[in-house]
Every structure is written in structure tokens, then in C-alpha cells.
N, CA, C and O atoms as CSV, one atom per row, in Angstrom:
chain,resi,resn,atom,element,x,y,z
A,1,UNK,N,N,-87.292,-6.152,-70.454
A,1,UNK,CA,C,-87.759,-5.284,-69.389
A,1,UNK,C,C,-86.824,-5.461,-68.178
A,1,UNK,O,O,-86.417,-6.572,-67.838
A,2,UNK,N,N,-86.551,-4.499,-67.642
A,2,UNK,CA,C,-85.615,-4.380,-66.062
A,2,UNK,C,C,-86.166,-4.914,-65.257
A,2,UNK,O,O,-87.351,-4.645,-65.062
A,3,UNK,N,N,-85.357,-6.074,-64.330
A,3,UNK,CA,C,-85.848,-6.478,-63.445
A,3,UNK,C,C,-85.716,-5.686,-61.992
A,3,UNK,O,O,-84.919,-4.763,-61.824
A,4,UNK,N,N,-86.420,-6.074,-61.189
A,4,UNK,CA,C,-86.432,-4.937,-59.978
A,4,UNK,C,C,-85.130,-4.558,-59.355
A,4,UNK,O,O,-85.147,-3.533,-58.674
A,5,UNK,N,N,-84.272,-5.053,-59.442
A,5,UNK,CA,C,-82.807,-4.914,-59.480
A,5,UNK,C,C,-82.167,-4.139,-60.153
A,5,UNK,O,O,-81.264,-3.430,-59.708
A,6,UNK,N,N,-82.642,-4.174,-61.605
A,6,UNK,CA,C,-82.370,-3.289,-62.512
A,6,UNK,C,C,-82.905,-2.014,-62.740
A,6,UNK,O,O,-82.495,-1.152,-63.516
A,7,UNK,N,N,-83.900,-1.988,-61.951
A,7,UNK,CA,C,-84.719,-0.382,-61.825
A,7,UNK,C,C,-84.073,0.232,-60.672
A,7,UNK,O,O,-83.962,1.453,-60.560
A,8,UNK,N,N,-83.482,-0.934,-59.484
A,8,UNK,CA,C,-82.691,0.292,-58.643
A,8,UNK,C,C,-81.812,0.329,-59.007
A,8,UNK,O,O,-81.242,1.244,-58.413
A,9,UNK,N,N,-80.709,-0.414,-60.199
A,9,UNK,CA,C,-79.043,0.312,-60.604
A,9,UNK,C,C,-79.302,1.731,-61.255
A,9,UNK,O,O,-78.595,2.736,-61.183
A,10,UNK,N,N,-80.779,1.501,-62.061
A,10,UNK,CA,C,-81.241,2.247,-62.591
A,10,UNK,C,C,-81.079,3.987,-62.003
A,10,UNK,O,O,-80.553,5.007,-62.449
A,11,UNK,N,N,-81.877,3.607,-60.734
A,11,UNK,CA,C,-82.391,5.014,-60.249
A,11,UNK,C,C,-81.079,5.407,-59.588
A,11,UNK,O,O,-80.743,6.586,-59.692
A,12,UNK,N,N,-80.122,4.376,-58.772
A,12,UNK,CA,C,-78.775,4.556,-58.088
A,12,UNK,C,C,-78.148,5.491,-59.066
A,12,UNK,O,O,-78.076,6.673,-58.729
A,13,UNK,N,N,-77.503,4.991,-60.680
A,13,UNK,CA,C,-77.016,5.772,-61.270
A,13,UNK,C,C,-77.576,7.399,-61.609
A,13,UNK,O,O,-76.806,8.345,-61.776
A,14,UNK,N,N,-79.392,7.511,-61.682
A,14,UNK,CA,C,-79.817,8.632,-61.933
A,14,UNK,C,C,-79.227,9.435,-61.012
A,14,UNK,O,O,-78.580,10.423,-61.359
A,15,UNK,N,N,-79.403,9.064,-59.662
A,15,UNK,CA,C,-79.246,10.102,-58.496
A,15,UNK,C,C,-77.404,10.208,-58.496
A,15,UNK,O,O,-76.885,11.207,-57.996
A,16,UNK,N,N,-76.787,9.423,-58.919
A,16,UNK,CA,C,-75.361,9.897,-58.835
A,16,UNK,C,C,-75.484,11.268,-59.764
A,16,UNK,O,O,-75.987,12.355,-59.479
A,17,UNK,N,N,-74.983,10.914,-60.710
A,17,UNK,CA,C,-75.702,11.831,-62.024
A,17,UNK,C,C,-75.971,13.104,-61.437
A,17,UNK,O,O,-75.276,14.119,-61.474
A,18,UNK,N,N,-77.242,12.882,-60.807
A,18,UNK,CA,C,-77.914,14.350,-60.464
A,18,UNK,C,C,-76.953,14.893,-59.621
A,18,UNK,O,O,-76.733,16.104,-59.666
A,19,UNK,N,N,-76.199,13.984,-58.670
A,19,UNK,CA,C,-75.238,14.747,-57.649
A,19,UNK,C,C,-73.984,15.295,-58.030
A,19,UNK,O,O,-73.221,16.136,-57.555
A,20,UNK,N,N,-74.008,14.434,-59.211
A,20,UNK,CA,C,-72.228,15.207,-60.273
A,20,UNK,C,C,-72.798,16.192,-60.803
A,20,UNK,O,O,-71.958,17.076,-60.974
A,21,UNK,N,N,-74.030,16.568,-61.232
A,21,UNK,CA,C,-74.934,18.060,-61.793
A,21,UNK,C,C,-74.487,18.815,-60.875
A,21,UNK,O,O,-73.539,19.559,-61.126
A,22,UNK,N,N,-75.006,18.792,-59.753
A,22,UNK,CA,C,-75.094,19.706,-58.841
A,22,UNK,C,C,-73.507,20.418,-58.085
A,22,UNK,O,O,-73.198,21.492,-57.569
A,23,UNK,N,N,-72.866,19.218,-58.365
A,23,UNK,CA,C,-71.681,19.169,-57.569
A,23,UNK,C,C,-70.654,20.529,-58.867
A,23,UNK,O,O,-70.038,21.542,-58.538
A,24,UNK,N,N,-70.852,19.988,-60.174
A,24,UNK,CA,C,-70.910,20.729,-60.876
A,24,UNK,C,C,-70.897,21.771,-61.240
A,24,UNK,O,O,-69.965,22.479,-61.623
A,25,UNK,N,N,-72.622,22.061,-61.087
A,25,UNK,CA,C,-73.281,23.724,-60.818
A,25,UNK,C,C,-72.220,24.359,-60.183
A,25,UNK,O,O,-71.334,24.912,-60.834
A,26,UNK,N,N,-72.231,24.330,-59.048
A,26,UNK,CA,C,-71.138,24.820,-58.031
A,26,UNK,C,C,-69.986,24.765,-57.730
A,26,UNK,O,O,-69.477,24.672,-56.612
A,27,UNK,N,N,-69.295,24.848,-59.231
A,27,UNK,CA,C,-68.111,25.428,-59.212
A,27,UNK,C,C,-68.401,26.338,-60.724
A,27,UNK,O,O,-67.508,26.540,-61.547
A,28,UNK,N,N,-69.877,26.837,-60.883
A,28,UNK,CA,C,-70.033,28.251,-62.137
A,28,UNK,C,C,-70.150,29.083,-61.353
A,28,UNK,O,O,-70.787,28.966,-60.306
A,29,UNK,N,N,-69.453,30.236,-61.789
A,29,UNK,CA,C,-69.718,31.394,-60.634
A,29,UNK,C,C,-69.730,32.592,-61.925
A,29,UNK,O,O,-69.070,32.708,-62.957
A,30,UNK,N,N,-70.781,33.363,-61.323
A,30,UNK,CA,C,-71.035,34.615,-62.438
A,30,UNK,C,C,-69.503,35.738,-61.925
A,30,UNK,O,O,-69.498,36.171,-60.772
A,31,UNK,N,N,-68.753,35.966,-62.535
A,31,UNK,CA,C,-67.690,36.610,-62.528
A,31,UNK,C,C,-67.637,37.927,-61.734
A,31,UNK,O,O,-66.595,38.329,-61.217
A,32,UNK,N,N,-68.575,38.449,-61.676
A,32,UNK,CA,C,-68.630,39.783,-60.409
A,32,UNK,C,C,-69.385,39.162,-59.100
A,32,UNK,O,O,-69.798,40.128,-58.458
A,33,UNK,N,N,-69.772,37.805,-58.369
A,33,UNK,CA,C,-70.330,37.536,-57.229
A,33,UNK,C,C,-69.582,36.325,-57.250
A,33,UNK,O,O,-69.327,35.569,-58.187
A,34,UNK,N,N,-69.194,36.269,-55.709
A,34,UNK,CA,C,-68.015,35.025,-55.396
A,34,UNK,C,C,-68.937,34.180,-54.816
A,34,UNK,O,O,-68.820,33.865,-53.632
A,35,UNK,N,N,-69.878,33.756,-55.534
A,35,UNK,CA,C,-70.513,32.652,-55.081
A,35,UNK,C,C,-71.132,31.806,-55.934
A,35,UNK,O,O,-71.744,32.353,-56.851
A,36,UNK,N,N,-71.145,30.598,-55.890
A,36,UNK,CA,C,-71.469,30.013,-57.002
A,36,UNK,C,C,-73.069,30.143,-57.884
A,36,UNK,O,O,-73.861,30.819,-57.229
A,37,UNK,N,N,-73.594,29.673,-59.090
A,37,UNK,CA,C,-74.974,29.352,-59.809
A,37,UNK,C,C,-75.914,28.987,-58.668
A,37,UNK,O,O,-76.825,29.690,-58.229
A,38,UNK,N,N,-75.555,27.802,-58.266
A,38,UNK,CA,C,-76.030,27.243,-57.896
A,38,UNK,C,C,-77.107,27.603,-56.497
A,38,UNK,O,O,-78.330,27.513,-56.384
A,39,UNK,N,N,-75.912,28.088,-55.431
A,39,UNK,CA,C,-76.468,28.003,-54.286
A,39,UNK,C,C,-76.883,29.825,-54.373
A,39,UNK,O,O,-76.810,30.435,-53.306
A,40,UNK,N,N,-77.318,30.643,-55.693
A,40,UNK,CA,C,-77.234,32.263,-55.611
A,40,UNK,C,C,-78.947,31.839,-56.239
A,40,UNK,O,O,-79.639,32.736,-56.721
A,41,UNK,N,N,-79.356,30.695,-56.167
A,41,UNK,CA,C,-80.338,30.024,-56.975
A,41,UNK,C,C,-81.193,30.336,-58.100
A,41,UNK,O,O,-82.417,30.426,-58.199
A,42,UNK,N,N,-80.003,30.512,-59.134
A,42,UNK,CA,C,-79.992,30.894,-60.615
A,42,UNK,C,C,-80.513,29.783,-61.772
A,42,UNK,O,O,-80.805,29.877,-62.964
A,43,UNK,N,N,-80.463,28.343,-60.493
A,43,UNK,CA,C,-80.637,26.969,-61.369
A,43,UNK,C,C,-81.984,26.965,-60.872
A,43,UNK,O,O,-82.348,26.719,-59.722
A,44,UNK,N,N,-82.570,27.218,-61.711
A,44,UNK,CA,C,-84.343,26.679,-61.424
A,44,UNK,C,C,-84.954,25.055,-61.952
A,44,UNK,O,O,-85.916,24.443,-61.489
A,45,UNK,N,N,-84.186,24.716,-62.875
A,45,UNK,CA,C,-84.572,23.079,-63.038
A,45,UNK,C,C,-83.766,22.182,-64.018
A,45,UNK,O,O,-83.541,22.465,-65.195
A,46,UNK,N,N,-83.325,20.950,-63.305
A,46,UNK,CA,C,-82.532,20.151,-64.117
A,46,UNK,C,C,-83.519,18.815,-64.148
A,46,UNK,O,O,-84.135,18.126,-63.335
A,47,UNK,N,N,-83.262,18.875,-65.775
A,47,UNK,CA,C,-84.078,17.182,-65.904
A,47,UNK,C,C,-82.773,16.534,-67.529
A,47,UNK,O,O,-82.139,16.940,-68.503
A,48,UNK,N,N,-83.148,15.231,-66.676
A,48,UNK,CA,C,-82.154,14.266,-67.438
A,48,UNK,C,C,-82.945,13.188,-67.583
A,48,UNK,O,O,-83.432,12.462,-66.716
A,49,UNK,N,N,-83.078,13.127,-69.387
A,49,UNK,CA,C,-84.165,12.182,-70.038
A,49,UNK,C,C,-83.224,10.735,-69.773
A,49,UNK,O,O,-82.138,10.575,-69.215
A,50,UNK,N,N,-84.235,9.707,-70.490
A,50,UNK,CA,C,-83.731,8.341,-70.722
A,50,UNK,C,C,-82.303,8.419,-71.529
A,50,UNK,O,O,-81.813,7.292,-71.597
A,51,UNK,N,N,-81.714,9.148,-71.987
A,51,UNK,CA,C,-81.003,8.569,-73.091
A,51,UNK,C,C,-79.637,9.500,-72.429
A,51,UNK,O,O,-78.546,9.332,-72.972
A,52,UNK,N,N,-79.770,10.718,-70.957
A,52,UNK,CA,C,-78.792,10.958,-70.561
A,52,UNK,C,C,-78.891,12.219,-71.120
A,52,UNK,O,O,-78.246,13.135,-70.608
A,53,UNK,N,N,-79.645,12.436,-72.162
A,53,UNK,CA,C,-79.314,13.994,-71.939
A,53,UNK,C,C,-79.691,15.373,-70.848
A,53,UNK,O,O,-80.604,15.391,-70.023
A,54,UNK,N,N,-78.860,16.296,-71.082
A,54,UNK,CA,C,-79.291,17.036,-69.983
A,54,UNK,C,C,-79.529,18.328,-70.028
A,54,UNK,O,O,-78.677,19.150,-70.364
A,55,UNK,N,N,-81.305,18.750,-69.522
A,55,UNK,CA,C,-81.817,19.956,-70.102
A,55,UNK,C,C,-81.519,21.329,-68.301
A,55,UNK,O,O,-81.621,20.882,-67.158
A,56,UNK,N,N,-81.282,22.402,-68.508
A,56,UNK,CA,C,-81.119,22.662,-67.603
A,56,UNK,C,C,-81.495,24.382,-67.591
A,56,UNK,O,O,-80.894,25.052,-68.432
A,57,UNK,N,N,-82.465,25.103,-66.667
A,57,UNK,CA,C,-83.715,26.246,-66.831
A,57,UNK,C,C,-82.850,26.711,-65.912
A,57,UNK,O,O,-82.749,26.138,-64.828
A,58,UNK,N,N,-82.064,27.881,-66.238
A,58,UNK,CA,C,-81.739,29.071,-65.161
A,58,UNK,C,C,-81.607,30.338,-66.053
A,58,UNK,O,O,-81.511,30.577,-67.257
A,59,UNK,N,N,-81.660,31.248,-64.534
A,59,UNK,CA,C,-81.721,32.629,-64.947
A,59,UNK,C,C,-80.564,33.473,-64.576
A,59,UNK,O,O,-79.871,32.830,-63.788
A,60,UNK,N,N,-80.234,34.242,-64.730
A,60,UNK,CA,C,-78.983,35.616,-63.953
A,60,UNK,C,C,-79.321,36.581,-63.108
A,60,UNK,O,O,-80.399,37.133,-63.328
A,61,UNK,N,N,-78.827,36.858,-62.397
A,61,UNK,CA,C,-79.375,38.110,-61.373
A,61,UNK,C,C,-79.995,39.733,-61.812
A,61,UNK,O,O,-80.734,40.511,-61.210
A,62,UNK,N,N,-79.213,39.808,-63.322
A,62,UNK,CA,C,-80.109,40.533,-63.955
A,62,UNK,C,C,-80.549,39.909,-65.631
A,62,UNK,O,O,-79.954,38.948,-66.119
A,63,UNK,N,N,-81.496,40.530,-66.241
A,63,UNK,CA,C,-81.887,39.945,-67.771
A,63,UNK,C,C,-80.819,40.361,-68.740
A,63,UNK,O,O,-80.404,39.814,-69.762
A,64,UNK,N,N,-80.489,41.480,-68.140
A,64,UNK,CA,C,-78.708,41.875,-68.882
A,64,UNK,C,C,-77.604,41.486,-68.460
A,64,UNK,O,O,-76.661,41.941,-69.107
A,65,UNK,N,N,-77.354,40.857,-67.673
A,65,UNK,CA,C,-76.314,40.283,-67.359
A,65,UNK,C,C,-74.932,40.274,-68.516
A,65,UNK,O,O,-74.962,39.688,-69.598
A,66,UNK,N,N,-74.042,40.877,-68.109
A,66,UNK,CA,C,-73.234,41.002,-69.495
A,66,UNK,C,C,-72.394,39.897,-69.497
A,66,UNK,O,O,-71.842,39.818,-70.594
A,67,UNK,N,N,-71.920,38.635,-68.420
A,67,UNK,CA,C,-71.462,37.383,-68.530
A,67,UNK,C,C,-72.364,36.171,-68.949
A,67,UNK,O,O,-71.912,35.027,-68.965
A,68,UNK,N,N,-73.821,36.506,-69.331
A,68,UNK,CA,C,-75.027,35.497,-69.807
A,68,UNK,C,C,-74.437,34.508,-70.409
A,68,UNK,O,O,-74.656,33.393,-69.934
A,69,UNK,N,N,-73.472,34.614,-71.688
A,69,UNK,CA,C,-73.034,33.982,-72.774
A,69,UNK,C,C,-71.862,32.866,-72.237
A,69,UNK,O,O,-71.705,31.704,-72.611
A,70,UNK,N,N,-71.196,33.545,-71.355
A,70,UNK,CA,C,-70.027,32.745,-70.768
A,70,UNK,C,C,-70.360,32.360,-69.707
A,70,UNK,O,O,-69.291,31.972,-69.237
A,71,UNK,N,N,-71.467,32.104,-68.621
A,71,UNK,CA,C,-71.785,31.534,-67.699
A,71,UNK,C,C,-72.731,30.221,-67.853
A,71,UNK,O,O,-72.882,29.394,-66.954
A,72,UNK,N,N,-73.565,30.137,-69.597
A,72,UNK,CA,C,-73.955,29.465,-69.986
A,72,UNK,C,C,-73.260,28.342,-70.242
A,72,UNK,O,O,-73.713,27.241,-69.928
A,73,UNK,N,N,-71.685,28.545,-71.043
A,73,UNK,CA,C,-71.136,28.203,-71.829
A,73,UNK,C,C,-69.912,27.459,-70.744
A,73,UNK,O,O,-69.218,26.572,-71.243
A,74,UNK,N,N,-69.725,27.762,-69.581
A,74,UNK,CA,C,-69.572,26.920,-68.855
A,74,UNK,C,C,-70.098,25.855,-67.971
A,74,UNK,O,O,-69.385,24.996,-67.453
A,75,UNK,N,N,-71.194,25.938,-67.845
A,75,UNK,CA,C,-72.639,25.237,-67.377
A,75,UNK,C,C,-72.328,24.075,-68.213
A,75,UNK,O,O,-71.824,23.040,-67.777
A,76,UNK,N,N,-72.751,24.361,-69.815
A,76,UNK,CA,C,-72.944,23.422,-70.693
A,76,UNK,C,C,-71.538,22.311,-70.866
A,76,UNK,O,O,-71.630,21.088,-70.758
A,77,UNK,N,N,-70.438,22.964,-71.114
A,77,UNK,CA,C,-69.488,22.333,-70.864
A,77,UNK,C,C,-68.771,21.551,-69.187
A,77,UNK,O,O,-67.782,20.818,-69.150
A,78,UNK,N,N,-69.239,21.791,-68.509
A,78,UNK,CA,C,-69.089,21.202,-67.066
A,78,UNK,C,C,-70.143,20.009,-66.659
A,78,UNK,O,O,-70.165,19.160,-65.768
A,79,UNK,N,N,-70.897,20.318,-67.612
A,79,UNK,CA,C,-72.349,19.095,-67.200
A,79,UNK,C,C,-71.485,18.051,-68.348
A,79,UNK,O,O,-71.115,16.891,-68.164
A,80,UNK,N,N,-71.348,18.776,-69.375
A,80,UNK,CA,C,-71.062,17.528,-70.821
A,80,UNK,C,C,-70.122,16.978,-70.208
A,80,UNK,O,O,-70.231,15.802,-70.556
A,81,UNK,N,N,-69.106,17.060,-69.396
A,81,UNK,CA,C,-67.773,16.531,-68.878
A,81,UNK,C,C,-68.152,15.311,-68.149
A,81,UNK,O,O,-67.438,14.308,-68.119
A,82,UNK,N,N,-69.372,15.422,-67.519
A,82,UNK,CA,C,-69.628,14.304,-66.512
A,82,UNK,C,C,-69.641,12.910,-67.024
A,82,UNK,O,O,-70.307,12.656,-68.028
A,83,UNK,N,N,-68.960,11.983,-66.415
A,83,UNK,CA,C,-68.926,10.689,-67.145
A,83,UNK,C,C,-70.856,10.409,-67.533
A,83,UNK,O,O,-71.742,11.046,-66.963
A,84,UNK,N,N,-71.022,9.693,-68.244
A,84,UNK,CA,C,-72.563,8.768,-68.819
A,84,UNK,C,C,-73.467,10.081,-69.314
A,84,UNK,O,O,-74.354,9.666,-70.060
A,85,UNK,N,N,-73.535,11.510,-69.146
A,85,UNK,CA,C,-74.001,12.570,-69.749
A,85,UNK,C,C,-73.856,12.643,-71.288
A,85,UNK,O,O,-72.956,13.246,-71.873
A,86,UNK,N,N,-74.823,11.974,-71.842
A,86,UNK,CA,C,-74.435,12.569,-73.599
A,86,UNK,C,C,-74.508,13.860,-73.868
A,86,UNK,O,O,-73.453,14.299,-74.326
A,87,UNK,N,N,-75.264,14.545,-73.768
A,87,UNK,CA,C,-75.413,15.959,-74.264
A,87,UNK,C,C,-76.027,16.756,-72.725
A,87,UNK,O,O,-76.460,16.140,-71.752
A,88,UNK,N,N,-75.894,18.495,-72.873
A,88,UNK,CA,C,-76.281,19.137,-71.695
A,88,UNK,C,C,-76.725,20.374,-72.920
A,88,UNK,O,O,-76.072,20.892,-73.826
A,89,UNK,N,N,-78.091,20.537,-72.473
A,89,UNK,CA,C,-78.741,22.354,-72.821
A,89,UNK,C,C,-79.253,23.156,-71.961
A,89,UNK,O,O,-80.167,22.852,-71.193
A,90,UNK,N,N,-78.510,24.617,-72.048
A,90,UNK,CA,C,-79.115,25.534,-71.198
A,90,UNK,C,C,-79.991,26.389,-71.562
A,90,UNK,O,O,-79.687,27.178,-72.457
A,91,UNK,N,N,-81.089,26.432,-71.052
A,91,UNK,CA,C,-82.216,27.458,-71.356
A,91,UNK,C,C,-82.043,28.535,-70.376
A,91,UNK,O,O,-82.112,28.309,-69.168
A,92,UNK,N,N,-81.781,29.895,-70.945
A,92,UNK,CA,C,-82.024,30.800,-70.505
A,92,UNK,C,C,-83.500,31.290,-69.797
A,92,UNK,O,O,-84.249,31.382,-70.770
A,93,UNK,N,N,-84.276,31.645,-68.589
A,93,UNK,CA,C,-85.452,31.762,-68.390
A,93,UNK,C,C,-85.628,33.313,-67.883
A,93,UNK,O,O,-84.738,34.154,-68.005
A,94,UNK,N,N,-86.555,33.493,-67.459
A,94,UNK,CA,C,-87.045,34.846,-66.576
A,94,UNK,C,C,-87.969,34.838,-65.809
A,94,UNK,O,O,-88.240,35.748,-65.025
A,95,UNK,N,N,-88.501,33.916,-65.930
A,95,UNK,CA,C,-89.823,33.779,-65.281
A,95,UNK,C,C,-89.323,32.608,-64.257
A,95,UNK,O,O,-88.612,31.736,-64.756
A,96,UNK,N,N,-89.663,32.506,-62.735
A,96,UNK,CA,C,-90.107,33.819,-62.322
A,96,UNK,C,C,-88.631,34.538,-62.436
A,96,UNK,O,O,-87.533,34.086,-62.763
A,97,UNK,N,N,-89.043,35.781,-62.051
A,97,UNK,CA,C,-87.685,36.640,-61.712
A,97,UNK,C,C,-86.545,36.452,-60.715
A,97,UNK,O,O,-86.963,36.075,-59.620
A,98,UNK,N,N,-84.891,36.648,-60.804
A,98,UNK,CA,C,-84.900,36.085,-59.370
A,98,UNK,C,C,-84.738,37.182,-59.060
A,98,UNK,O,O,-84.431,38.128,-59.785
A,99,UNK,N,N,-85.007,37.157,-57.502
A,99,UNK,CA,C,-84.460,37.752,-55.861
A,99,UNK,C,C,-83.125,36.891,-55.278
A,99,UNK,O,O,-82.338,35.977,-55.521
A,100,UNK,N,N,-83.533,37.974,-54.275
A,100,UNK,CA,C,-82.461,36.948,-53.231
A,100,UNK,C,C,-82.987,35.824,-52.169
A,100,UNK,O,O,-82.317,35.027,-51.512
A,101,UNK,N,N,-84.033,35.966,-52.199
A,101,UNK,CA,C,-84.815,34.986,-51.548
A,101,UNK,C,C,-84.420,33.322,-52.136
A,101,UNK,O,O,-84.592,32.205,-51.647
A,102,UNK,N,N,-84.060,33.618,-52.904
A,102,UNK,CA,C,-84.052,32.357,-53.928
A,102,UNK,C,C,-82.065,32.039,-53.456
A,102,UNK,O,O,-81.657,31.078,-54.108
A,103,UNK,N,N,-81.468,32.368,-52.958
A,103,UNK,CA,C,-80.054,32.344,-52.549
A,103,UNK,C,C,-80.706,31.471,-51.302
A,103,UNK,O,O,-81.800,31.576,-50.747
A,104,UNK,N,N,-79.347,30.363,-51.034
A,104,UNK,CA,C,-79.268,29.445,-50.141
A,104,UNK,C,C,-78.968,30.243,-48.694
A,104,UNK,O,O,-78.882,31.471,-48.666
A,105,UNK,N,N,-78.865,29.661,-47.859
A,105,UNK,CA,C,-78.671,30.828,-46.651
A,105,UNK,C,C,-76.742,30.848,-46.559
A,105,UNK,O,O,-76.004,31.731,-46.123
A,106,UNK,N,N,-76.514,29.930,-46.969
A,106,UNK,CA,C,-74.715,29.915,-47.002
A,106,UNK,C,C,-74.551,31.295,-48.032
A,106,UNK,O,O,-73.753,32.227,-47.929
A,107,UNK,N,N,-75.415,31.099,-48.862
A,107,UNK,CA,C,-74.819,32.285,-50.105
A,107,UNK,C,C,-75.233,33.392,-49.452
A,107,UNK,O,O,-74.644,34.406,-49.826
A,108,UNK,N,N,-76.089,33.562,-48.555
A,108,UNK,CA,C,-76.541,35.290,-48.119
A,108,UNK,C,C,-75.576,35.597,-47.186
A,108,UNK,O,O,-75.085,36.721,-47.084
A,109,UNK,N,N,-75.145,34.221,-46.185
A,109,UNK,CA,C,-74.108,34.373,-45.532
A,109,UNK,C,C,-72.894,35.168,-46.278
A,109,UNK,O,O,-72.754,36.391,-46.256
A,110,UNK,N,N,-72.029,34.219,-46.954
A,110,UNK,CA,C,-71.289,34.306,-48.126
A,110,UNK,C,C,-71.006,36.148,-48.236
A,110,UNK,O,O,-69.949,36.739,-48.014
A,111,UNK,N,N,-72.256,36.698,-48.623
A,111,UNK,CA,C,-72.656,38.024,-49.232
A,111,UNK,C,C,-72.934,38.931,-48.340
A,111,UNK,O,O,-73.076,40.095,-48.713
A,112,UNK,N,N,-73.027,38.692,-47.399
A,112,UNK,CA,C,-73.275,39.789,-45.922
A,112,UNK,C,C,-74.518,39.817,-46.165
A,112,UNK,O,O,-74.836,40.972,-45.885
A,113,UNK,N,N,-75.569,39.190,-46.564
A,113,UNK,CA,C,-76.758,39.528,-46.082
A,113,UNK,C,C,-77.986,38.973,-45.194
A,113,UNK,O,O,-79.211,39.033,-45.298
A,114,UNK,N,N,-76.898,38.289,-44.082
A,114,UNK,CA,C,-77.436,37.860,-43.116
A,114,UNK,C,C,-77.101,38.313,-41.765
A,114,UNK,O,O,-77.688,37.839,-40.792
């Protein structure tokens, strides 16, 4: 069992991790909007089990999106790159739908819609 020392290298490494995710995310950009996944808030949830793998729930600005396949497919490969990451899966979602509400205020900036 981890000693209390070992539950914070523990959680230290989780939260790096999560910050190489994120750091990540944001350099996928859907090919017709110059702004990244991330902050257009297309990433609705990242979870990373015990063993490092990494499950990850986003959507596209539309359900047709005709870059779906290749915006995935860089996601998956940009997370797998991260050092201590064994595996990365992307779930496509819809629910909820996005808006733009869901865009960071840099990205509305970004987009003129502020």
C-alpha cells in the first residue's frame, strides 16, 4: 500500500498528465476554425484510469462535421505521444449539443464574437 508520500507522487504525476492532455488538446484544430478543440469546447471529458489509460468525450461543431475522422485521429495520437500514457480513446458524443457558449472567451475573442 502507498505511503502518504506515495499518494502525493501519485496525484503530482496525475495532474502533470492531465496538463500534457490539455496542453495537447490545444494544438487539434478542426481544419476550417483557427482555433483550437480545446478552448472551441469540443472536449467535454477526460478521465485517466489507474493503469494510464486515456478515455476522452468530445463533440464537433456540427454532427456532420466532414473532418470528424481526422480530428479524432489526431486527438488519439497526440494524447498516445505523451510520456507514461499507455493507450488514449476518443468517444465521439452529442449530447449535450455544442454552442458557442461552450467556447472559452479567448476563442470568441479569437473568432470576432466578442
Amino acid at each position: 500500500m502507498p505511503t502518504k508520500g506515495g499518494y502525493e507522487k501519485m496525484e503530482n504525476e496525475f495532474l502533470k498528465t492531465e496538463e500534457e492532455i490539455v496542453r495537447a488538446l490545444k494544438t487539434v484544430y478542426d481544419p476550417e476554425i483557427p482555433v483550437n478543440i480545446y478552448d472551441l469546447g469540443l472536449v467535454y471529458r477526460v478521465d485517466i484510469d489507474d493503469r494510464r489509460n486515456v478515455c476522452i468525450d468530445m463533440t464537433f461543431t456540427a454532427p456532420n462535421c466532414p473532418a470528424a475522422d481526422f480530428i479524432m485521429e489526431d486527438v488519439r495520437e497526440k494524447i498516445e505521444s505523451i510520456d507514461g500514457v499507455e493507450s488514449a480513446r476518443v468517444n465521439p458524443v452529442f449530447e449535450p449539443e455544442w454552442n458557442k457558449d461552450m467556447m472559452t472567451e479567448e476563442a470568441r475573442l479569437e473568432l470576432g464574437l466578442l
